[in-house]
Amino acid sequence: MNEIYNLKLYNSLTGQKELFKPIHKKYVGIYVCGPTVYNNLHLGNCRTFISFDIVFRYLKYLGYKVRYVRNITDVGHLENDLEDKISKKSRIEKIEPMEVVHKYTLSFHNLLNILNVQPPNIEPTATGHIIEQIDMIKKLIEKNLAYEVNGSVYFNLKEYEKLYSYGILSKNKIDNLFKKKLNFSLEKKNPQDFSLWKKASSSHIMNWNSPWGKGFPGWHIECTVMSTKYLGETFDIHGGGIDLKFPHHECELAQAKAIYNNKSNFAHYWMHTNMLTLNGKKMSKSTGNFLEIKDIIQSYKKPFFPSILRFFMLQSHYRSVMNFSNQGLINAEKGYNKIMNSIKILKNFSPKISKKNNNIFDVSHWINDCHKAINDDFNIPLLISYLFKATHFIHSINDINIEKHNINLLKKYMIHFVFDILGLQEKEKKIENNYLSSEKKLRILIHRLIKFHMEARKQQNWIISDRIRKELSYIGISLHDEKLF
Ligand code: AMP
Ligand code: ZN
């Protein structure tokens, strides 16, 4: 059976692996919670964004037209009811909150670009959707599922429970939640009622006018608003780190159900990536237990090429906890080099024999196995083991043990899996693309054109060769060809 259209995803909502069927044939809508932009990314964040980059790349590879929406949380949310992360940073760095947001949004893009993470199709910001958030909150109040107190608005979980069931994603029972004695604001009706809108204190710089006075939106509402605005009331995949499952995703889901009265659970498939740990503890900025990309790629002890870091992240399944270690990186580098060398061998190898002979490596079977691994809820570690199997064979290829057709197939799929789906990059290519000056790039381009012109002449393709000569003459480069015959 052709494995390619048999993608199964582990759905956190049902706790099962399910066959992926998009709502609209050929189209996929995916929403992933983006970062709060008050700091540089740490490696843990990168793991999550790389995991969803692979999902995005693979869905496109399967031929779907994908709309990938990943938000930017640029409204500060209260950390300890006193000061939010963005305001705190603006105080420490002595810059405007919006400067903090801009600075770290640029840094976020730059860091993901270093790791070859493709940008989403839409990257909406919370501050760009204040009107829509206020609208949604108003509707929740109209439905008696939210209430206002002293300029703040809260989601009413007891009322929601009368119509729907809270906790279906995280499997938290509402009665147990209510039993927990939380240190909560006295203005809430129930301790677990979450904020939709918060009244701004006089010192809170990031605030907006609303029907309830000056304030700012709660965290969960932005994602319900932006996901449904760009993907519809129900969409295919919602993703994020597992630490967001509760309360953030549970609250997003409750808000969506409350607004759209739907039974379809907002997103059909929920995907949660597990945590990257350091010394056995979750990487996190707030605890200081983290590493940044620069610690790896600019390390004074041993700098690693960014694709090696990316390859390291792919060694564990996205639903397993992964611990960061230097030895792990060193091993990843060896593996990365092996794979890249084998691709070089493939690129330079042109078999002369095209008749059927004894293939000791069944390429079609191997391609099927690779697809099977990815289709099994993105079992990338298994895919990598198949890549190594191919690598092993590639190092032994010669004219006798592989036919022309199969070598071309192997080359094509190694390139698909390694570059298109896993998003790894060759060192030379990366250097060429990103680090060369425009002048150097231009020189390379002109050389390539001249080479192309000479090839055309050798093939007596005078139309092309003359055209290139003419185009080059427009920019002042004249070619003086020697006689060929
Ligand atoms: P934040 O800016 O904290 O909301 O994080 C952005 C994304 O990174 C979220 O999807 C988080 O779940 C994810 N994330 C945060 N810490 C880690 C970690 N240690 N390992 C993997 N993902 C993480
Ligand atoms: Zn979110």
Short mmCIF file of C-alpha atoms in Angstrom, two decimals, residues 211-410:
data_model
loop_
_atom_site.label_atom_id
_atom_site.label_comp_id
_atom_site.label_asym_id
_atom_site.label_seq_id
_atom_site.Cartn_x
_atom_site.Cartn_y
_atom_site.Cartn_z
CA PRO A 211 -16.64 49.33 27.31
CA TRP A 212 -15.32 48.47 30.80
CA GLY A 213 -12.74 51.26 30.97
CA LYS A 214 -9.01 51.27 30.29
CA GLY A 215 -7.48 47.85 30.41
CA PHE A 216 -5.87 45.02 28.47
CA PRO A 217 -7.03 41.59 27.29
CA GLY A 218 -6.45 38.31 29.09
CA TRP A 219 -4.02 35.85 27.54
CA HIS A 220 -6.39 33.09 26.38
CA ILE A 221 -8.81 35.28 24.44
CA GLU A 222 -6.23 36.39 21.86
CA CYS A 223 -5.70 32.85 20.58
CA THR A 224 -9.41 32.04 20.27
CA VAL A 225 -9.90 35.29 18.39
CA MET A 226 -6.95 35.01 16.03
CA SER A 227 -7.27 31.29 15.27
CA THR A 228 -10.95 31.52 14.36
CA LYS A 229 -10.54 34.82 12.51
CA TYR A 230 -8.06 33.33 10.06
CA LEU A 231 -9.02 29.65 10.05
CA GLY A 232 -12.75 29.60 10.75
CA GLU A 233 -14.90 28.51 13.71
CA THR A 234 -13.48 25.02 13.44
CA PHE A 235 -10.16 24.18 11.92
CA ASP A 236 -7.83 21.23 11.57
CA ILE A 237 -4.86 21.38 13.94
CA HIS A 238 -4.08 23.37 17.06
CA GLY A 239 -0.60 23.08 18.50
CA GLY A 240 1.70 24.26 21.23
CA GLY A 241 3.92 23.02 24.03
CA ILE A 242 2.37 20.63 26.54
CA ASP A 243 2.78 23.25 29.26
CA LEU A 244 0.08 25.26 27.46
CA LYS A 245 -2.49 22.46 27.52
CA PHE A 246 -3.80 23.65 30.86
CA PRO A 247 -5.02 26.25 31.48
CA HIS A 248 -4.26 28.12 28.23
CA HIS A 249 -5.63 25.67 25.65
CA GLU A 250 -8.45 24.50 27.87
CA CYS A 251 -9.57 28.12 28.23
CA GLU A 252 -9.18 28.83 24.50
CA LEU A 253 -11.40 25.82 23.83
CA ALA A 254 -14.02 26.87 26.40
CA GLN A 255 -14.19 30.37 24.92
CA ALA A 256 -14.61 29.00 21.39
CA LYS A 257 -17.34 26.59 22.41
CA ALA A 258 -19.10 29.34 24.32
CA ILE A 259 -19.01 31.69 21.34
CA TYR A 260 -19.79 29.32 18.50
CA ASN A 261 -22.05 26.87 20.37
CA ASN A 262 -20.26 24.16 18.51
CA LYS A 263 -19.81 20.56 19.31
CA SER A 264 -16.75 20.13 17.12
CA ASN A 265 -14.20 21.05 19.77
CA PHE A 266 -12.81 24.10 17.97
CA ALA A 267 -9.76 22.31 16.53
CA HIS A 268 -10.16 18.72 15.30
CA TYR A 269 -6.66 17.64 16.27
CA TRP A 270 -4.66 18.97 19.20
CA MET A 271 -0.93 18.39 19.07
CA HIS A 272 1.29 19.02 22.09
CA THR A 273 5.06 18.93 22.06
CA ASN A 274 6.90 17.78 25.14
CA MET A 275 9.50 19.76 27.03
CA LEU A 276 13.19 20.17 26.50
CA THR A 277 14.95 19.87 29.82
CA LEU A 278 18.35 20.91 31.10
CA ASN A 279 19.80 18.92 34.01
CA GLY A 280 16.48 17.10 34.16
CA LYS A 281 14.42 20.26 34.68
CA LYS A 282 12.24 22.10 32.18
CA MET A 283 14.12 24.80 30.28
CA SER A 284 12.56 28.06 31.25
CA LYS A 285 13.57 31.68 31.35
CA SER A 286 11.85 32.35 34.63
CA THR A 287 13.87 29.75 36.55
CA GLY A 288 17.14 30.63 34.82
CA ASN A 289 17.49 26.99 33.71
CA PHE A 290 17.98 27.54 30.00
CA LEU A 291 20.36 27.85 27.06
CA GLU A 292 20.04 30.10 24.05
CA ILE A 293 20.95 29.43 20.41
CA LYS A 294 23.98 31.68 20.66
CA ASP A 295 25.34 29.49 23.49
CA ILE A 296 25.53 26.67 20.94
CA ILE A 297 26.43 28.30 17.65
CA GLN A 298 28.87 30.84 19.06
CA SER A 299 30.20 28.76 21.93
CA TYR A 300 33.82 29.64 22.60
CA LYS A 301 34.57 25.99 23.45
CA LYS A 302 33.05 24.42 20.35
CA PRO A 303 30.62 26.24 18.07
CA PHE A 304 28.06 24.06 16.30
CA PHE A 305 26.53 24.74 12.89
CA PRO A 306 22.78 25.59 13.42
CA SER A 307 21.53 22.56 11.45
CA ILE A 308 23.32 20.32 13.95
CA LEU A 309 21.27 21.85 16.74
CA ARG A 310 18.16 21.28 14.65
CA PHE A 311 19.22 17.69 13.96
CA PHE A 312 19.85 17.18 17.68
CA MET A 313 16.27 18.30 18.46
CA LEU A 314 14.91 15.70 16.05
CA GLN A 315 16.53 12.77 17.82
CA SER A 316 13.60 12.40 20.24
CA HIS A 317 9.94 12.02 19.38
CA TYR A 318 8.09 15.30 19.79
CA ARG A 319 5.86 13.82 22.51
CA SER A 320 8.78 12.63 24.65
CA VAL A 321 10.70 14.72 27.14
CA MET A 322 14.17 15.43 25.80
CA ASN A 323 17.16 16.35 27.89
CA PHE A 324 19.78 18.65 26.45
CA SER A 325 23.37 17.44 26.67
CA ASN A 326 26.64 18.39 25.08
CA GLN A 327 27.35 14.77 24.28
CA GLY A 328 24.00 14.61 22.49
CA LEU A 329 25.07 17.54 20.33
CA ILE A 330 28.41 15.93 19.55
CA ASN A 331 26.62 12.72 18.51
CA ALA A 332 24.19 14.75 16.43
CA GLU A 333 27.12 16.37 14.65
CA LYS A 334 28.54 12.95 13.71
CA GLY A 335 25.16 11.84 12.40
CA TYR A 336 24.62 15.06 10.50
CA ASN A 337 28.05 14.78 8.84
CA LYS A 338 27.36 11.17 7.81
CA ILE A 339 24.09 12.12 6.18
CA MET A 340 25.52 15.16 4.41
CA ASN A 341 28.51 13.14 3.12
CA SER A 342 26.22 10.51 1.72
CA ILE A 343 24.22 13.17 -0.12
CA LYS A 344 27.46 14.48 -1.61
CA ILE A 345 28.35 10.96 -2.75
CA LEU A 346 24.93 10.60 -4.34
CA LYS A 347 25.20 13.94 -6.11
CA ASN A 348 28.58 13.02 -7.61
CA PHE A 349 27.76 9.45 -8.53
CA SER A 350 26.44 8.66 -11.98
CA PRO A 351 26.05 4.95 -12.61
CA LYS A 352 26.71 3.70 -16.08
CA ILE A 353 24.59 0.59 -15.92
CA SER A 354 20.91 1.07 -16.48
CA LYS A 355 19.84 -2.53 -16.95
CA LYS A 356 18.19 -4.45 -14.13
CA ASN A 357 20.56 -6.17 -11.76
CA ASN A 358 20.67 -7.32 -8.15
CA ASN A 359 19.79 -4.42 -5.95
CA ILE A 360 20.92 -5.15 -2.45
CA PHE A 361 19.06 -2.08 -1.25
CA ASP A 362 15.36 -1.95 -2.13
CA VAL A 363 14.83 1.78 -2.69
CA SER A 364 11.03 1.66 -3.15
CA HIS A 365 10.64 -0.31 0.03
CA TRP A 366 12.91 2.16 1.85
CA ILE A 367 10.86 5.16 0.62
CA ASN A 368 7.71 3.46 1.85
CA ASP A 369 9.28 2.79 5.26
CA CYS A 370 10.33 6.43 5.57
CA HIS A 371 6.82 7.66 4.81
CA LYS A 372 5.42 5.11 7.23
CA ALA A 373 7.65 6.47 10.00
CA ILE A 374 6.58 10.08 9.44
CA ASN A 375 2.96 9.05 9.06
CA ASP A 376 3.09 7.34 12.43
CA ASP A 377 2.52 10.56 14.35
CA PHE A 378 5.77 12.08 13.08
CA ASN A 379 8.12 9.37 14.26
CA ILE A 380 11.16 11.35 13.15
CA PRO A 381 13.67 9.31 15.20
CA LEU A 382 12.55 6.25 13.23
CA LEU A 383 12.85 8.19 9.96
CA ILE A 384 16.39 9.15 10.97
CA SER A 385 17.26 5.50 11.57
CA TYR A 386 16.13 4.76 7.99
CA LEU A 387 18.24 7.66 6.73
CA PHE A 388 21.25 6.09 8.43
CA LYS A 389 20.41 2.76 6.82
CA ALA A 390 20.50 4.48 3.43
CA THR A 391 23.70 6.30 4.38
CA HIS A 392 25.35 3.01 5.18
CA PHE A 393 24.39 1.65 1.77
CA ILE A 394 25.38 4.85 -0.07
CA HIS A 395 28.93 4.54 1.26
CA SER A 396 29.16 1.17 -0.46
CA ILE A 397 27.55 1.98 -3.80
CA ASN A 398 29.24 1.14 -7.05
CA ASP A 399 28.20 0.41 -10.60
CA ILE A 400 27.36 -3.17 -9.80
CA ASN A 401 25.07 -2.92 -6.82
CA ILE A 402 22.61 -0.28 -7.96
CA GLU A 403 20.90 0.55 -11.20
CA LYS A 404 20.54 4.05 -12.61
CA HIS A 405 16.83 4.41 -11.98
CA ASN A 406 17.21 3.46 -8.32
CA ILE A 407 20.12 5.75 -7.65
CA ASN A 408 18.13 8.66 -9.00
CA LEU A 409 15.17 7.69 -6.84
CA LEU A 410 17.37 7.39 -3.77
#
